[in-house]
Amino acid sequence: VEGEEEERPPGEDEWGLDPAMEERLRRGFEAMDRNGDGLLSEERGGRRDVLTGILMEAGLGLDTFDGLGSMQWEAFRRRFVEEWQTTSKVQALGEVNVRRAVAECVPGGREEEPLCGLMGMSDGEMERWCRGEVASALLVQLKRQREVLAAQEERRKGFEGEGQGN
Protein backbone atom coordinates (compact mmCIF):
# COMPACT_ATOMS: atom_id res chain seq x y z
CA VAL A 1 0.00 0.00 0.00
CA GLU A 2 1.44 3.34 -1.02
CA GLY A 3 2.60 5.57 1.82
CA GLU A 4 2.88 2.75 4.37
CA GLU A 5 6.24 1.72 5.72
CA GLU A 6 7.33 -1.79 4.87
CA GLU A 7 8.32 -3.92 7.81
CA ARG A 8 11.90 -5.08 7.46
CA PRO A 9 12.63 -8.79 7.64
CA PRO A 10 14.70 -9.84 10.68
CA GLY A 11 18.39 -9.26 10.14
CA GLU A 12 18.01 -6.73 7.34
CA ASP A 13 20.55 -3.97 7.79
CA GLU A 14 19.34 -0.90 9.59
CA TRP A 15 22.81 0.58 10.06
CA GLY A 16 23.41 4.19 9.32
CA LEU A 17 26.22 6.48 10.26
CA ASP A 18 25.27 9.35 12.50
CA PRO A 19 25.29 12.50 10.32
CA ALA A 20 28.00 14.04 12.52
CA MET A 21 30.24 10.97 12.06
CA GLU A 22 29.50 10.93 8.33
CA GLU A 23 30.63 14.56 8.12
CA ARG A 24 33.73 13.91 10.26
CA LEU A 25 34.64 10.95 8.07
CA ARG A 26 34.16 13.01 4.89
CA ARG A 27 36.23 15.93 6.28
CA GLY A 28 38.92 13.49 7.39
CA PHE A 29 39.05 11.93 3.93
CA GLU A 30 39.36 15.35 2.33
CA ALA A 31 42.11 16.38 4.78
CA MET A 32 44.08 13.25 3.93
CA ASP A 33 43.51 13.72 0.19
CA ARG A 34 46.16 16.41 -0.02
CA ASN A 35 46.20 16.73 -3.82
CA GLY A 36 42.40 16.70 -4.11
CA ASP A 37 42.25 13.92 -6.71
CA GLY A 38 39.65 11.94 -4.72
CA LEU A 39 42.08 9.07 -4.13
CA LEU A 40 43.82 8.37 -0.84
CA SER A 41 47.25 6.81 -1.03
CA GLU A 42 48.36 4.14 1.43
CA GLU A 43 50.29 6.88 3.27
CA ARG A 44 46.98 8.75 3.81
CA GLY A 45 48.49 12.03 2.68
CA GLY A 46 50.86 12.15 5.63
CA ARG A 47 47.83 12.80 7.87
CA ARG A 48 47.48 9.48 9.65
CA ASP A 49 46.77 11.51 12.80
CA VAL A 50 43.43 12.53 11.28
CA LEU A 51 42.56 8.91 10.54
CA THR A 52 43.71 7.80 13.99
CA GLY A 53 41.37 10.30 15.66
CA ILE A 54 38.37 9.15 13.62
CA LEU A 55 39.09 5.46 14.24
CA MET A 56 39.56 5.99 17.97
CA GLU A 57 36.34 8.01 18.20
CA ALA A 58 34.45 5.14 16.54
CA GLY A 59 36.16 2.48 18.67
CA LEU A 60 37.84 0.87 15.66
CA GLY A 61 41.29 -0.65 15.37
CA LEU A 62 44.04 1.65 14.15
CA ASP A 63 44.90 -0.95 11.49
CA THR A 64 41.44 -0.79 9.85
CA PHE A 65 42.81 0.67 6.61
CA ASP A 66 46.33 -0.83 6.67
CA GLY A 67 47.41 -2.77 3.61
CA LEU A 68 44.40 -1.76 1.52
CA GLY A 69 46.31 0.48 -0.87
CA SER A 70 44.83 3.57 -2.46
CA MET A 71 41.08 4.09 -2.23
CA GLN A 72 38.37 6.47 -3.30
CA TRP A 73 35.73 7.95 -0.97
CA GLU A 74 33.08 5.26 -1.49
CA ALA A 75 35.54 2.42 -0.81
CA PHE A 76 36.91 4.31 2.20
CA ARG A 77 33.41 4.89 3.61
CA ARG A 78 32.29 1.32 2.88
CA ARG A 79 35.35 -0.10 4.69
CA PHE A 80 34.73 2.18 7.67
CA VAL A 81 31.05 1.18 7.93
CA GLU A 82 31.82 -2.55 7.53
CA GLU A 83 34.48 -2.40 10.23
CA TRP A 84 32.19 -0.37 12.53
CA GLN A 85 29.42 -2.95 12.11
CA THR A 86 31.76 -5.89 12.69
CA THR A 87 33.39 -4.27 15.73
CA SER A 88 29.97 -3.50 17.22
CA LYS A 89 28.91 -7.12 16.74
CA VAL A 90 32.17 -8.43 18.22
CA GLN A 91 31.58 -6.29 21.30
CA ALA A 92 27.96 -7.44 21.58
CA LEU A 93 28.98 -11.09 21.22
CA GLY A 94 31.06 -10.69 24.37
CA GLU A 95 27.75 -10.73 26.23
CA VAL A 96 26.68 -13.96 24.52
CA ASN A 97 29.45 -16.12 26.01
CA VAL A 98 30.69 -17.29 22.60
CA ARG A 99 34.23 -17.81 23.87
CA ARG A 100 32.99 -19.76 26.87
CA ALA A 101 30.78 -21.95 24.68
CA VAL A 102 33.76 -22.85 22.51
CA ALA A 103 36.15 -23.20 25.47
CA GLU A 104 33.85 -25.71 27.12
CA CYS A 105 34.03 -27.84 23.96
CA VAL A 106 37.83 -27.83 23.53
CA PRO A 107 39.14 -31.26 24.44
CA GLY A 108 42.05 -31.85 26.81
CA GLY A 109 44.80 -29.31 27.11
CA ARG A 110 47.12 -28.47 29.94
CA GLU A 111 47.87 -25.43 32.07
CA GLU A 112 50.67 -24.12 29.83
CA GLU A 113 48.77 -24.85 26.60
CA PRO A 114 45.01 -24.93 27.26
CA LEU A 115 44.18 -25.39 23.58
CA CYS A 116 46.75 -28.08 22.76
CA GLY A 117 43.94 -30.62 22.49
CA LEU A 118 43.30 -29.14 19.05
CA MET A 119 46.72 -30.29 17.81
CA GLY A 120 45.72 -33.93 17.84
CA MET A 121 42.73 -33.39 15.55
CA SER A 122 42.89 -34.03 11.84
CA ASP A 123 41.20 -31.50 9.55
CA GLY A 124 38.24 -33.85 9.20
CA GLU A 125 37.92 -34.38 12.95
CA MET A 126 38.13 -30.63 13.55
CA GLU A 127 35.47 -29.98 10.93
CA ARG A 128 33.13 -32.56 12.49
CA TRP A 129 33.84 -31.16 15.96
CA CYS A 130 33.11 -27.58 14.80
CA ARG A 131 29.96 -28.53 12.90
CA GLY A 132 28.73 -30.72 15.73
CA GLU A 133 29.74 -29.97 19.30
CA VAL A 134 30.89 -26.36 18.84
CA ALA A 135 27.93 -25.42 16.63
CA SER A 136 25.52 -26.92 19.16
CA ALA A 137 27.12 -25.01 22.04
CA LEU A 138 26.99 -21.76 20.05
CA LEU A 139 23.38 -22.41 19.11
CA VAL A 140 22.41 -22.66 22.79
CA GLN A 141 24.10 -19.33 23.53
CA LEU A 142 22.61 -17.58 20.49
CA LYS A 143 19.11 -18.82 21.33
CA ARG A 144 19.51 -17.41 24.83
CA GLN A 145 20.58 -14.08 23.37
CA ARG A 146 17.62 -14.09 20.99
CA GLU A 147 15.32 -14.53 24.01
CA VAL A 148 17.02 -11.63 25.80
CA LEU A 149 16.67 -9.42 22.71
CA ALA A 150 13.01 -10.35 22.27
CA ALA A 151 12.28 -9.49 25.91
CA GLN A 152 14.10 -6.16 25.54
CA GLU A 153 12.11 -5.39 22.39
CA GLU A 154 8.83 -6.18 24.15
CA ARG A 155 9.77 -3.87 27.04
CA ARG A 156 10.72 -1.14 24.56
CA LYS A 157 7.39 -1.49 22.75
CA GLY A 158 5.59 -1.39 26.09
CA PHE A 159 7.33 1.85 27.04
CA GLU A 160 6.53 3.37 23.65
CA GLY A 161 2.88 2.34 23.99
CA GLU A 162 2.66 3.89 27.47
CA GLY A 163 4.16 7.11 26.16
CA GLN A 164 1.59 7.35 23.35
CA GLY A 165 -1.31 6.86 25.72
CA ASN A 166 -0.50 10.02 27.68
XYZ file of N, CA and C in Angstrom:
498
model
N 0.857 -1.174 0.000
C 0.000 0.000 0.000
C 0.899 1.232 0.000
N 0.613 2.154 -0.876
C 1.438 3.344 -1.016
C 1.372 4.187 0.247
N 2.536 4.703 0.650
C 2.605 5.567 1.820
C 2.838 4.831 3.127
N 2.639 3.519 3.146
C 2.877 2.746 4.367
C 4.314 2.265 4.378
N 4.892 2.234 5.581
C 6.243 1.723 5.717
C 6.231 0.213 5.650
N 7.196 -0.336 4.917
C 7.334 -1.789 4.867
C 8.074 -2.252 6.106
N 7.598 -3.354 6.686
C 8.315 -3.917 7.814
C 9.519 -4.672 7.288
N 10.667 -4.433 7.904
C 11.904 -5.080 7.462
C 11.954 -6.510 7.974
N 12.451 -7.424 7.141
C 12.629 -8.790 7.640
C 13.728 -8.811 8.701
N 13.664 -9.768 9.644
C 14.696 -9.845 10.683
C 16.080 -9.944 10.047
N 17.015 -9.189 10.609
C 18.389 -9.262 10.141
C 18.715 -8.307 9.014
N 17.702 -7.668 8.407
C 18.007 -6.727 7.337
C 18.720 -5.526 7.942
N 19.742 -5.059 7.257
C 20.548 -3.974 7.792
C 19.737 -2.719 8.051
N 19.942 -2.174 9.221
C 19.345 -0.903 9.593
C 20.439 0.038 10.072
N 21.664 -0.205 9.636
C 22.807 0.583 10.060
C 22.840 1.886 9.285
N 23.202 2.914 9.969
C 23.410 4.193 9.316
C 24.353 5.017 10.166
N 25.312 5.637 9.518
C 26.224 6.485 10.263
C 25.487 7.721 10.749
N 25.770 8.098 11.962
C 25.267 9.346 12.498
C 25.746 10.464 11.558
N 24.890 11.434 11.244
C 25.295 12.503 10.323
C 26.579 13.217 10.747
N 26.780 13.388 12.049
C 28.004 14.041 12.517
C 29.227 13.182 12.199
N 29.112 11.853 12.381
C 30.236 10.973 12.064
C 30.465 10.928 10.557
N 29.393 10.907 9.794
C 29.502 10.932 8.327
C 30.290 12.170 7.881
N 29.955 13.309 8.463
C 30.633 14.558 8.122
C 32.093 14.524 8.553
N 32.335 14.012 9.763
C 33.726 13.910 10.260
C 34.541 12.990 9.370
N 33.954 11.892 8.952
C 34.639 10.951 8.074
C 34.951 11.610 6.732
N 33.968 12.324 6.180
C 34.155 13.014 4.891
C 35.253 14.082 5.015
N 35.199 14.885 6.084
C 36.225 15.925 6.276
C 37.600 15.296 6.469
N 37.651 14.180 7.197
C 38.921 13.489 7.391
C 39.480 12.984 6.077
N 38.619 12.405 5.247
C 39.046 11.927 3.932
C 39.630 13.082 3.124
N 38.909 14.184 3.106
C 39.361 15.348 2.334
C 40.675 15.907 2.874
N 40.864 15.897 4.195
C 42.112 16.380 4.783
C 43.288 15.482 4.404
N 43.014 14.185 4.293
C 44.084 13.253 3.928
C 44.343 13.240 2.428
N 43.377 13.660 1.648
C 43.509 13.721 0.186
C 44.161 15.058 -0.172
N 45.428 15.144 0.112
C 46.163 16.407 -0.016
C 46.110 17.008 -1.418
N 46.176 16.177 -2.453
C 46.202 16.728 -3.817
C 44.801 16.870 -4.414
N 43.774 16.479 -3.677
C 42.398 16.697 -4.109
C 41.953 15.873 -5.301
N 42.632 14.751 -5.556
C 42.249 13.925 -6.709
C 41.173 12.888 -6.375
N 40.697 12.879 -5.124
C 39.649 11.945 -4.720
C 40.158 10.538 -4.456
N 41.476 10.384 -4.345
C 42.084 9.074 -4.131
C 43.095 9.176 -2.999
N 42.871 8.391 -1.949
C 43.825 8.371 -0.840
C 44.911 7.354 -1.118
N 46.143 7.750 -0.894
C 47.248 6.806 -1.028
C 47.365 6.016 0.274
N 48.142 4.961 0.241
C 48.360 4.136 1.434
C 48.924 4.986 2.569
N 49.689 6.027 2.251
C 50.292 6.882 3.275
C 49.274 7.834 3.892
N 48.074 7.916 3.314
C 46.979 8.753 3.805
C 47.383 10.219 3.843
N 48.137 10.624 2.827
C 48.489 12.033 2.679
C 49.337 12.576 3.805
N 50.040 11.702 4.503
C 50.858 12.151 5.625
C 50.028 12.639 6.808
N 48.741 12.340 6.809
C 47.834 12.799 7.870
C 47.196 11.623 8.593
N 48.006 10.639 8.931
C 47.480 9.475 9.651
C 46.882 9.877 10.999
N 47.320 11.031 11.533
C 46.773 11.506 12.802
C 45.273 11.781 12.681
N 44.851 12.274 11.520
C 43.426 12.530 11.281
C 42.667 11.209 11.308
N 43.192 10.218 10.595
C 42.558 8.907 10.544
C 42.540 8.256 11.925
N 43.632 8.374 12.650
C 43.714 7.798 13.994
C 42.621 8.368 14.895
N 42.415 9.673 14.843
C 41.372 10.299 15.659
C 39.983 9.777 15.336
N 39.691 9.638 14.051
C 38.373 9.151 13.621
C 38.174 7.702 14.070
N 39.195 6.876 13.865
C 39.090 5.464 14.237
C 38.920 5.301 15.742
N 39.666 6.079 16.505
C 39.558 5.989 17.967
C 38.178 6.440 18.435
N 37.666 7.509 17.839
C 36.338 8.008 18.204
C 35.267 6.951 17.961
N 35.434 6.171 16.894
C 34.452 5.144 16.540
C 34.725 3.806 17.230
N 35.824 3.722 17.980
C 36.158 2.484 18.670
C 36.709 1.407 17.751
N 37.308 1.821 16.637
C 37.842 0.873 15.663
C 39.348 0.730 15.819
N 39.862 -0.393 15.322
C 41.291 -0.647 15.369
C 42.055 0.319 14.479
N 43.229 0.713 14.919
C 44.042 1.654 14.153
C 44.553 1.045 12.849
N 44.436 -0.268 12.702
C 44.900 -0.947 11.486
C 43.769 -1.177 10.480
N 42.619 -0.567 10.692
C 41.439 -0.785 9.853
C 41.725 -0.596 8.372
N 42.557 0.371 8.022
C 42.813 0.665 6.613
C 44.207 0.229 6.164
N 44.970 -0.416 7.032
C 46.328 -0.831 6.675
C 46.313 -1.897 5.590
N 47.231 -1.764 4.651
C 47.415 -2.770 3.610
C 46.341 -2.781 2.542
N 45.481 -1.780 2.506
C 44.402 -1.764 1.516
C 44.753 -0.954 0.277
N 45.897 -0.307 0.289
C 46.308 0.475 -0.871
C 45.506 1.753 -1.004
N 45.539 2.321 -2.190
C 44.828 3.566 -2.463
C 43.330 3.290 -2.553
N 42.532 4.281 -2.152
C 41.084 4.092 -2.231
C 40.366 5.425 -2.416
N 39.233 5.322 -3.096
C 38.369 6.468 -3.297
C 37.405 6.570 -2.123
N 36.647 7.674 -2.075
C 35.731 7.947 -0.974
C 34.770 6.799 -0.704
N 34.095 6.305 -1.714
C 33.083 5.260 -1.487
C 33.697 4.000 -0.887
N 34.865 3.596 -1.370
C 35.536 2.418 -0.811
C 35.984 2.689 0.626
N 36.474 3.898 0.863
C 36.908 4.306 2.202
C 35.722 4.263 3.175
N 34.608 4.857 2.777
C 33.409 4.892 3.610
C 32.872 3.483 3.840
N 32.809 2.690 2.767
C 32.294 1.321 2.882
C 33.142 0.512 3.865
N 34.459 0.626 3.780
C 35.354 -0.104 4.692
C 35.122 0.347 6.136
N 34.968 1.650 6.339
C 34.726 2.179 7.674
C 33.431 1.603 8.247
N 32.361 1.659 7.469
C 31.051 1.176 7.932
C 31.104 -0.324 8.202
N 31.718 -1.095 7.315
C 31.820 -2.546 7.527
C 32.576 -2.861 8.806
N 33.673 -2.149 9.043
C 34.475 -2.397 10.234
C 33.732 -1.956 11.493
N 32.997 -0.857 11.407
C 32.194 -0.370 12.531
C 31.115 -1.397 12.877
N 30.450 -1.940 11.875
C 29.418 -2.951 12.111
C 30.021 -4.203 12.750
N 31.120 -4.678 12.181
C 31.760 -5.889 12.694
C 32.249 -5.686 14.117
N 32.888 -4.553 14.380
C 33.389 -4.268 15.726
C 32.242 -4.195 16.725
N 31.142 -3.576 16.336
C 29.973 -3.500 17.218
C 29.440 -4.887 17.535
N 29.406 -5.756 16.532
C 28.912 -7.119 16.740
C 29.875 -7.929 17.600
N 31.177 -7.741 17.393
C 32.171 -8.433 18.220
C 31.972 -8.044 19.679
N 31.791 -6.750 19.922
C 31.584 -6.287 21.296
C 30.297 -6.868 21.878
N 29.235 -6.896 21.102
C 27.959 -7.442 21.581
C 28.055 -8.943 21.835
N 28.842 -9.644 21.026
C 28.976 -11.089 21.222
C 29.705 -11.429 22.520
N 30.420 -10.468 23.079
C 31.061 -10.693 24.370
C 30.037 -11.015 25.440
N 28.832 -10.489 25.278
C 27.752 -10.734 26.230
C 27.082 -12.079 25.999
N 27.361 -12.722 24.882
C 26.684 -13.964 24.518
C 27.466 -15.195 24.974
N 28.623 -15.015 25.535
C 29.453 -16.123 26.014
C 29.907 -17.059 24.893
N 30.219 -16.486 23.726
C 30.688 -17.292 22.602
C 32.010 -17.969 22.950
N 32.929 -17.221 23.514
C 34.229 -17.814 23.874
C 34.056 -18.943 24.880
N 33.211 -18.724 25.868
C 32.988 -19.764 26.874
C 32.377 -21.005 26.240
N 31.420 -20.809 25.340
C 30.780 -21.946 24.682
C 31.814 -22.784 23.942
N 32.721 -22.127 23.243
C 33.761 -22.853 22.511
C 34.755 -23.469 23.491
N 35.170 -22.703 24.496
C 36.154 -23.198 25.467
C 35.674 -24.472 26.153
N 34.384 -24.527 26.459
C 33.851 -25.714 27.121
C 33.878 -26.935 26.213
N 34.000 -26.735 24.921
C 34.033 -27.839 23.960
C 35.448 -28.316 23.642
N 36.449 -27.482 23.903
C 37.831 -27.827 23.533
C 38.286 -29.010 24.376
N 38.712 -30.071 23.699
C 39.142 -31.259 24.438
C 40.526 -31.086 25.061
N 40.726 -31.749 26.190
C 42.051 -31.846 26.807
C 42.708 -30.515 27.100
N 44.001 -30.486 26.830
C 44.798 -29.305 27.112
C 45.572 -29.476 28.402
N 46.366 -28.493 28.683
C 47.123 -28.473 29.937
C 47.327 -27.013 30.332
N 47.773 -26.793 31.536
C 47.874 -25.434 32.066
C 48.671 -24.508 31.158
N 49.811 -24.970 30.661
C 50.668 -24.118 29.833
C 50.102 -23.918 28.426
N 49.344 -24.878 27.945
C 48.771 -24.848 26.597
C 47.323 -25.336 26.648
N 46.395 -24.487 27.079
C 45.015 -24.933 27.265
C 44.331 -25.429 25.995
N 44.817 -25.000 24.845
C 44.178 -25.390 23.584
C 44.934 -26.494 22.834
N 45.933 -27.090 23.473
C 46.753 -28.075 22.762
C 45.961 -29.316 22.346
N 44.784 -29.512 22.911
C 43.936 -30.624 22.494
C 43.554 -30.520 21.022
N 43.615 -29.326 20.475
C 43.297 -29.139 19.053
C 44.377 -29.725 18.144
N 45.609 -29.806 18.643
C 46.719 -30.291 17.811
C 46.513 -31.725 17.354
N 45.893 -32.528 18.170
C 45.717 -33.935 17.843
C 44.589 -34.208 16.858
N 43.853 -33.196 16.465
C 42.727 -33.389 15.548
C 43.173 -33.264 14.101
N 42.679 -34.178 13.282
C 42.895 -34.030 11.836
C 41.941 -32.940 11.346
N 42.115 -32.498 10.111
C 41.202 -31.501 9.551
C 39.766 -32.013 9.564
N 39.576 -33.272 9.213
C 38.239 -33.855 9.196
C 37.627 -33.920 10.579
N 38.422 -34.318 11.574
C 37.924 -34.375 12.948
C 37.560 -32.978 13.452
N 38.401 -31.997 13.117
C 38.130 -30.628 13.553
C 36.855 -30.103 12.894
N 36.687 -30.428 11.625
C 35.473 -29.982 10.932
C 34.229 -30.604 11.572
N 34.273 -31.897 11.841
C 33.131 -32.560 12.488
C 32.879 -31.981 13.877
N 33.945 -31.738 14.620
C 33.842 -31.161 15.960
C 33.194 -29.770 15.888
N 33.662 -28.935 14.945
C 33.106 -27.579 14.802
C 31.644 -27.613 14.374
N 31.333 -28.457 13.408
C 29.959 -28.528 12.899
C 29.017 -29.196 13.897
N 29.553 -30.006 14.770
C 28.727 -30.717 15.734
C 28.727 -30.059 17.094
N 29.717 -30.398 17.902
C 29.743 -29.968 19.300
C 29.826 -28.446 19.453
N 30.728 -27.809 18.714
C 30.886 -26.357 18.844
C 29.641 -25.636 18.331
N 29.137 -26.053 17.186
C 27.934 -25.417 16.634
C 26.757 -25.559 17.589
N 26.613 -26.720 18.207
C 25.518 -26.920 19.159
C 25.659 -26.014 20.376
N 26.881 -25.878 20.882
C 27.118 -25.008 22.037
C 26.844 -23.546 21.680
N 27.254 -23.130 20.493
C 26.986 -21.759 20.046
C 25.491 -21.528 19.865
N 24.815 -22.520 19.323
C 23.376 -22.412 19.107
C 22.647 -22.155 20.423
N 23.026 -22.854 21.470
C 22.409 -22.658 22.787
C 22.597 -21.209 23.231
N 23.822 -20.695 23.102
C 24.098 -19.325 23.533
C 23.341 -18.301 22.685
N 23.299 -18.523 21.378
C 22.613 -17.577 20.494
C 21.102 -17.585 20.712
N 20.540 -18.753 21.009
C 19.107 -18.816 21.330
C 18.812 -18.046 22.612
N 19.692 -18.173 23.592
C 19.514 -17.408 24.832
C 19.539 -15.911 24.541
N 20.482 -15.496 23.700
C 20.582 -14.081 23.372
C 19.348 -13.607 22.606
N 18.842 -14.445 21.725
C 17.621 -14.093 20.994
C 16.474 -13.854 21.971
N 16.360 -14.696 23.001
C 15.317 -14.528 24.008
C 15.492 -13.211 24.767
N 16.729 -12.888 25.107
C 17.016 -11.630 25.804
C 16.620 -10.450 24.920
N 16.999 -10.499 23.647
C 16.671 -9.419 22.711
C 15.163 -9.269 22.528
N 14.462 -10.397 22.432
C 13.009 -10.352 22.267
C 12.356 -9.722 23.497
N 12.831 -10.066 24.685
C 12.283 -9.488 25.913
C 12.562 -7.988 25.968
N 13.763 -7.582 25.564
C 14.097 -6.155 25.542
C 13.209 -5.413 24.550
N 12.957 -6.009 23.405
C 12.106 -5.394 22.391
C 10.673 -5.245 22.904
N 10.182 -6.253 23.584
C 8.829 -6.178 24.152
C 8.734 -5.068 25.187
N 9.754 -4.954 26.047
C 9.768 -3.874 27.043
C 9.807 -2.514 26.347
N 10.616 -2.398 25.301
C 10.719 -1.140 24.560
C 9.367 -0.779 23.953
N 8.708 -1.742 23.345
C 7.389 -1.494 22.752
C 6.385 -1.102 23.825
N 6.473 -1.730 24.987
C 5.586 -1.389 26.088
C 5.779 0.042 26.547
N 7.040 0.471 26.641
C 7.330 1.848 27.043
C 6.827 2.832 25.995
N 7.006 2.492 24.726
C 6.527 3.368 23.649
C 5.006 3.479 23.686
N 4.337 2.359 23.924
C 2.878 2.342 23.992
C 2.362 3.180 25.154
N 3.052 3.096 26.307
C 2.660 3.887 27.472
C 2.816 5.367 27.173
N 3.901 5.722 26.473
C 4.160 7.114 26.155
C 3.139 7.693 25.202
N 2.572 6.874 24.322
C 1.587 7.349 23.349
C 0.215 7.512 23.972
N -0.018 6.804 25.063
C -1.314 6.862 25.718
C -1.493 8.101 26.585
N -0.419 8.821 26.808
C -0.497 10.017 27.678
C -0.910 11.236 26.916
